[in-house]
mmCIF file of C-alpha atoms in Angstrom:
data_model
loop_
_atom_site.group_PDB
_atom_site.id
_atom_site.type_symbol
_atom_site.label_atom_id
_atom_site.label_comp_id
_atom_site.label_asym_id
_atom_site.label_seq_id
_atom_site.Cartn_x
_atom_site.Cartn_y
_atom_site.Cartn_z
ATOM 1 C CA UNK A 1 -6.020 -68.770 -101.677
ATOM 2 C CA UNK A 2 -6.476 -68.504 -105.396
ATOM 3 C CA UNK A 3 -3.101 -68.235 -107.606
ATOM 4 C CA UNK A 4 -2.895 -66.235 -110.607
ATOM 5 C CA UNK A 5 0.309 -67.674 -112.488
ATOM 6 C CA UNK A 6 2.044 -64.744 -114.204
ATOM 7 C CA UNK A 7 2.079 -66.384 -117.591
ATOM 8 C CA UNK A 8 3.469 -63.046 -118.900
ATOM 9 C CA UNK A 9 1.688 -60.413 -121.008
ATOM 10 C CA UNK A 10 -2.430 -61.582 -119.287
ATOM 11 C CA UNK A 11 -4.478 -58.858 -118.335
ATOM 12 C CA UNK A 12 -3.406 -59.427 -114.618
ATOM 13 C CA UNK A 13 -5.120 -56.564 -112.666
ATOM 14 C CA UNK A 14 -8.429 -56.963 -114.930
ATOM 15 C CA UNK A 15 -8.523 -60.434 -113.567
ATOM 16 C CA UNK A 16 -7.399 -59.721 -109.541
ATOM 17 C CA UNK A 17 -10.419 -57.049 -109.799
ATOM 18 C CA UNK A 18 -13.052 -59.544 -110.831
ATOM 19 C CA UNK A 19 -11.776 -62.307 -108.355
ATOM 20 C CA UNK A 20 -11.653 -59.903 -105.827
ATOM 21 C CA UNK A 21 -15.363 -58.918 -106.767
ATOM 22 C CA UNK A 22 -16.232 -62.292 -105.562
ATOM 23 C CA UNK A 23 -14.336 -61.695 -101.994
ATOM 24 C CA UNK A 24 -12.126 -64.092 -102.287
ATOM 25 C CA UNK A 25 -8.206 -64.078 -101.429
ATOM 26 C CA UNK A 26 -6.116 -63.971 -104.507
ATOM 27 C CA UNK A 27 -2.370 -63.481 -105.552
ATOM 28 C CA UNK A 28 -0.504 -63.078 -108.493
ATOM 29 C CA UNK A 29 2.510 -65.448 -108.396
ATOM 30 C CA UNK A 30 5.355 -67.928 -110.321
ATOM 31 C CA UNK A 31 6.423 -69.599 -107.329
ATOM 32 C CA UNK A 32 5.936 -73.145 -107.245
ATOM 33 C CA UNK A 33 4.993 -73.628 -103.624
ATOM 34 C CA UNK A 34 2.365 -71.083 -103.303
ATOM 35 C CA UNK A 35 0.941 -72.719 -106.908
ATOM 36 C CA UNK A 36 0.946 -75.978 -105.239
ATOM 37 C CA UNK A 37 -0.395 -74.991 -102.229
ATOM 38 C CA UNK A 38 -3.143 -72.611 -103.725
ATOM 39 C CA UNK A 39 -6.719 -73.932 -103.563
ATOM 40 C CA UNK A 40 -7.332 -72.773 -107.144
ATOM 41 C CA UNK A 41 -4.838 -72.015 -109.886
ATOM 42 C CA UNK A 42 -6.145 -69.730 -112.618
ATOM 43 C CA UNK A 43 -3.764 -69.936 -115.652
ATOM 44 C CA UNK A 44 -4.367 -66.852 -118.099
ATOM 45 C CA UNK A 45 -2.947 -65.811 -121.662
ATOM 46 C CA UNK A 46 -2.910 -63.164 -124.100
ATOM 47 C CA UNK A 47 -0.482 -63.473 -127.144
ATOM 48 C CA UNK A 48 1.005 -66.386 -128.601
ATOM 49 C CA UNK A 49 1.365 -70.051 -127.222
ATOM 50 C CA UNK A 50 4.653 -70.308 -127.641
ATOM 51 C CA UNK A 51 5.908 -67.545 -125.421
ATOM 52 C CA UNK A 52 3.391 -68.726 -122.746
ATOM 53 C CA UNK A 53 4.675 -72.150 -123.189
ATOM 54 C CA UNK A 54 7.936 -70.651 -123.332
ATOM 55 C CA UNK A 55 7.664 -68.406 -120.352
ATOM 56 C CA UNK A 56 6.698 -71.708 -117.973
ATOM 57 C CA UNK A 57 9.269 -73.870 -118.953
ATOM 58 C CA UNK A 58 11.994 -70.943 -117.961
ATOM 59 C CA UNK A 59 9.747 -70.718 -114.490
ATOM 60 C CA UNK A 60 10.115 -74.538 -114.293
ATOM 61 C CA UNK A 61 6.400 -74.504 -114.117
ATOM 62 C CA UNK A 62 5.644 -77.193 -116.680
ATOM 63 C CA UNK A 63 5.739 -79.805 -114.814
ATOM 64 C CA UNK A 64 4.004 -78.662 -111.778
ATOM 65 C CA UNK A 65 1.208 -77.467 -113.669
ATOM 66 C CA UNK A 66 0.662 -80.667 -115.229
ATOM 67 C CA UNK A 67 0.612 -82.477 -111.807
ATOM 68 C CA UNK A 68 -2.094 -80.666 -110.074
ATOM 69 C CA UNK A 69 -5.172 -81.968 -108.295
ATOM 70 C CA UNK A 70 -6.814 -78.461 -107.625
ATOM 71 C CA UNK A 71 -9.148 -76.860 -109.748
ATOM 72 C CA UNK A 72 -7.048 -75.302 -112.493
ATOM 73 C CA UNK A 73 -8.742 -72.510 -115.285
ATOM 74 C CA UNK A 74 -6.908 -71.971 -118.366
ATOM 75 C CA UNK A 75 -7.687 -68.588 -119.999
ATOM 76 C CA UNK A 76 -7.734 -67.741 -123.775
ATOM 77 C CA UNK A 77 -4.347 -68.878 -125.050
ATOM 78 C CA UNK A 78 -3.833 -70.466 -121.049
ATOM 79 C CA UNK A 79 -6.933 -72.942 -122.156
ATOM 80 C CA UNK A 80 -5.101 -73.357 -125.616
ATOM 81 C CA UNK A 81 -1.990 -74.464 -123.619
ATOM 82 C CA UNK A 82 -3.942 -77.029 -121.911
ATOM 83 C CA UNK A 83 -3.816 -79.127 -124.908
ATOM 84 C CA UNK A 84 -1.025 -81.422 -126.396
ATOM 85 C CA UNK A 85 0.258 -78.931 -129.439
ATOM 86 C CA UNK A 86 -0.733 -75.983 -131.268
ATOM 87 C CA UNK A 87 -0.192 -75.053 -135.017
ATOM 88 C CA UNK A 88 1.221 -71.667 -133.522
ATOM 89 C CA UNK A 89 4.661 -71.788 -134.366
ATOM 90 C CA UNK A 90 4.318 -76.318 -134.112
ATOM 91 C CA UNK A 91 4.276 -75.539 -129.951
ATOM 92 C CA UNK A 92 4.549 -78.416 -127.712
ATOM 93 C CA UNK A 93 2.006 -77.542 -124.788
ATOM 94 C CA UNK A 94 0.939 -79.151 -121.063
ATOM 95 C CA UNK A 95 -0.816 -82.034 -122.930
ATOM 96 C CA UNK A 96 -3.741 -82.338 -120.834
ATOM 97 C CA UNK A 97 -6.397 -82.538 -123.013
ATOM 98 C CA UNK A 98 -5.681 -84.748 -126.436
ATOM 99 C CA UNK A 99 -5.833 -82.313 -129.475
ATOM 100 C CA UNK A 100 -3.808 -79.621 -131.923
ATOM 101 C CA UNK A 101 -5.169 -75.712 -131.385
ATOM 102 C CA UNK A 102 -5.788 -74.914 -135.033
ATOM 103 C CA UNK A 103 -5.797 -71.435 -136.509
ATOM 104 C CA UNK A 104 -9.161 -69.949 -136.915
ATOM 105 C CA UNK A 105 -10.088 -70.676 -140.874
ATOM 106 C CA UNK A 106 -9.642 -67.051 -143.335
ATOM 107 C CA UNK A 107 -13.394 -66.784 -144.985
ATOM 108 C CA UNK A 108 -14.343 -64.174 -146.927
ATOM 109 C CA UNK A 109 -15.974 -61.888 -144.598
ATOM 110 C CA UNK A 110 -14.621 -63.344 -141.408
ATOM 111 C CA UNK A 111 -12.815 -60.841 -139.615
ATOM 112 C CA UNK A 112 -9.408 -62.192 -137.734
ATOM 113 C CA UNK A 113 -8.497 -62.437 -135.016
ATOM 114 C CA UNK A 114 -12.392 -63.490 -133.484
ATOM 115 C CA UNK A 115 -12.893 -60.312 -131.335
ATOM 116 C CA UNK A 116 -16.038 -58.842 -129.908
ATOM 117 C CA UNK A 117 -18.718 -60.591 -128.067
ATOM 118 C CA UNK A 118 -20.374 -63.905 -128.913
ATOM 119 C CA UNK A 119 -23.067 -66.471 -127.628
ATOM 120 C CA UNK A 120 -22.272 -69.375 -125.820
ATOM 121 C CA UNK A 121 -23.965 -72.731 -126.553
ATOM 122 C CA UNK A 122 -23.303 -74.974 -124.000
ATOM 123 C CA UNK A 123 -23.467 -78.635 -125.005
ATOM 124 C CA UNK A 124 -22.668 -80.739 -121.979
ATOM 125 C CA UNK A 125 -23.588 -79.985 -118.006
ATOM 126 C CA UNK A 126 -20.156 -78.610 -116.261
ATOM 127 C CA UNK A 127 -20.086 -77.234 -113.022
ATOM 128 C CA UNK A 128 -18.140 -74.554 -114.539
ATOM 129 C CA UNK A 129 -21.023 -73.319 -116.220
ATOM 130 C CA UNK A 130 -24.229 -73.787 -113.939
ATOM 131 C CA UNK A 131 -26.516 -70.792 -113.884
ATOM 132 C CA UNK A 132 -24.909 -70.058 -117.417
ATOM 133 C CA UNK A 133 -28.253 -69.015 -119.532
ATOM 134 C CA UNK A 134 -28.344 -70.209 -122.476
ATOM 135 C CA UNK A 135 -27.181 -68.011 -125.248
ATOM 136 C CA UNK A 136 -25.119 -65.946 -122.639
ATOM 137 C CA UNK A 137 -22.789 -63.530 -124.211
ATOM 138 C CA UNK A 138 -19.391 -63.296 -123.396
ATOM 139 C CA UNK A 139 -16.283 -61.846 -125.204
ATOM 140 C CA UNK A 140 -13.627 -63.487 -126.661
ATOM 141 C CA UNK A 141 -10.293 -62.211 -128.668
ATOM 142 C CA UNK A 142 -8.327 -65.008 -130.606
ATOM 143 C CA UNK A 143 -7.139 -66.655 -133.861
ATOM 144 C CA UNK A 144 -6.678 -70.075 -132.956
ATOM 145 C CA UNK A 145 -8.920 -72.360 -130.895
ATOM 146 C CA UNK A 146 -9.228 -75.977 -129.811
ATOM 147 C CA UNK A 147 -11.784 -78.154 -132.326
ATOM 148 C CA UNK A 148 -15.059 -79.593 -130.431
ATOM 149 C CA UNK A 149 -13.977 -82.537 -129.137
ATOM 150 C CA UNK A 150 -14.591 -85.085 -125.753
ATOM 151 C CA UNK A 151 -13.706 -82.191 -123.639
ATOM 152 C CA UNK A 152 -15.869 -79.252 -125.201
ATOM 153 C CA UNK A 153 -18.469 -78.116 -122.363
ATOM 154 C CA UNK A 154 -19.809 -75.252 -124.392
ATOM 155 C CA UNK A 155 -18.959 -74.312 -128.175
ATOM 156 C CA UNK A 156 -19.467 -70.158 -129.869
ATOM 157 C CA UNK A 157 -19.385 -70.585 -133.596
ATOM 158 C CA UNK A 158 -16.996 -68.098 -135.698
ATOM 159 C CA UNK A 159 -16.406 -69.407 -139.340
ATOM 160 C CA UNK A 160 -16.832 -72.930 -137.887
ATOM 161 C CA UNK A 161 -18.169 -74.493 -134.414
ATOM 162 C CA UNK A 162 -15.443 -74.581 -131.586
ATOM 163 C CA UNK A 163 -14.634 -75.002 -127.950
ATOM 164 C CA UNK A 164 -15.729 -71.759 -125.869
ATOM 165 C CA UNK A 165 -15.425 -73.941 -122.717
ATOM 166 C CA UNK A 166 -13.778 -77.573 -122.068
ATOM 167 C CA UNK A 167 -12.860 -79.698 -119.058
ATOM 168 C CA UNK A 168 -10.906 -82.810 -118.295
ATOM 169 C CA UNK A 169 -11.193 -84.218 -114.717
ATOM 170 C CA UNK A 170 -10.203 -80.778 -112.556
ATOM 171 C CA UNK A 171 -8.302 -78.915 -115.626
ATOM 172 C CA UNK A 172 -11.019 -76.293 -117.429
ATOM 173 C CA UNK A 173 -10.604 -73.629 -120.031
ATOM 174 C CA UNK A 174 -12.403 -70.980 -121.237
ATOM 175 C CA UNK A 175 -11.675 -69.458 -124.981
ATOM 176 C CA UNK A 176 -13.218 -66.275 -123.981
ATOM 177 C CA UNK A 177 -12.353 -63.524 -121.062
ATOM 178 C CA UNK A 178 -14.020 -64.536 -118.109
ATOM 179 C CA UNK A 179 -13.196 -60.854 -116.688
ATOM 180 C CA UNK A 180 -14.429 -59.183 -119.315
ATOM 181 C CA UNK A 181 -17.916 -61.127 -119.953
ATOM 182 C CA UNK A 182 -20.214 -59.375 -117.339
ATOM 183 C CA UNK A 183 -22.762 -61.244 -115.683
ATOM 184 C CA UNK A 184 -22.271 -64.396 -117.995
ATOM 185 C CA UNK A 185 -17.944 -63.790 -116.651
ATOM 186 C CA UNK A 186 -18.685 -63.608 -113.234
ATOM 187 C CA UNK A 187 -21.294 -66.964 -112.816
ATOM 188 C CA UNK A 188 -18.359 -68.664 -114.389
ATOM 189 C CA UNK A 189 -15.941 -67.458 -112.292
ATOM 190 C CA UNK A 190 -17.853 -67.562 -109.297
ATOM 191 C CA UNK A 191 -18.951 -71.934 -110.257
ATOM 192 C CA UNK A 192 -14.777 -72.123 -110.370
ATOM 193 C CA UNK A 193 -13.993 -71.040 -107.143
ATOM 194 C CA UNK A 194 -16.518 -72.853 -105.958
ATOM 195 C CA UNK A 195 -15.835 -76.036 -107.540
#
């Protein structure tokens, strides 16, 4: 069984549809047992990290996300929250990936927040993205992202170079909507379930 944690405000059902796609079981969920217990955890996000962050301290999730074994796949601002801090309101996050999520830099010409579809380069072999083709599109909405670093897997370039896709031991992240990538969404999907 795959559990969706209800990080509050994530595009839930647009998520359960696309897992379900694959024909695998799935549930939406905050309690701790059936997140322990679940074979994969996907962790999404949509807003700000600090009322994600926020959100799973009240559930008394922190913790237990931080001590899983399973395959766990942070989404948008849930991959953000994978990593130590962000510059979004000075958030203390899980901490399992070294690293601040910076806000995306304001260029002339640079529309914020990053939204619309974008290539994917991928820079280092991940099960996560096998069968990926290179240059895939996929789409991503965001302001602040986590620099290239030790744990990037794939980078999309707005302004400046960054993490599209990162993975330390069995914690990954995605930047971008999985669920709303097409083809590109649903091989990376599918690789996670069947990691």
């Amino acid at each position: 069984m795959i559990v969706v944690v209800d990080s509050g405000g994530a595009n839930l059902v647009s998520l359960l549809s696309w897992v379900s796609r694959l024909g695998v079981d799935a549930c939406v969920s905050t309690c701790s047992r059936k997140i322990k217990n679940a074979s994969h955890v996907i962790l999404p996000g949509v807003g700000s990290a600090g009322k994600i962050m926020e959100r799973l301290c009240a559930l008394r999730l922190k913790e237990l996300l931080q001590s899983l074994t399973q395959p766990v796949l942070g989404i948008c601002v849930g991959m953000q929250v994978l990593f130590e801090c962000s510059e979004e309101g000075g958030t203390p996050c899980l901490g399992l990936m070294a690293g601040m999520i910076k806000k995306l830099p304001e260029k002339t010409g640079l529309i914020l927040p990053h939204m619309g579809w974008n290539t994917l380069q991928i820079t280092e072999a991940s099960g996560l993205m096998a069968g990926v083709q290179p240059n895939a599109y996929v789409y991503f909405v965001h302001s602040f992202f986590a620099p290239v670093s030790k744990y990037t897997r794939a980078v999309a370039y707005h302004g400046l170079p960054f993490s599209a896709a990162v993975q330390s031991s069995n914690f990954y992240g995605v930047q971008f909507h999985p669920e709303r990538s097409g083809a590109a969404g649903l091989q990376i999907l599918k690789n996670f379930i069947e990691l």
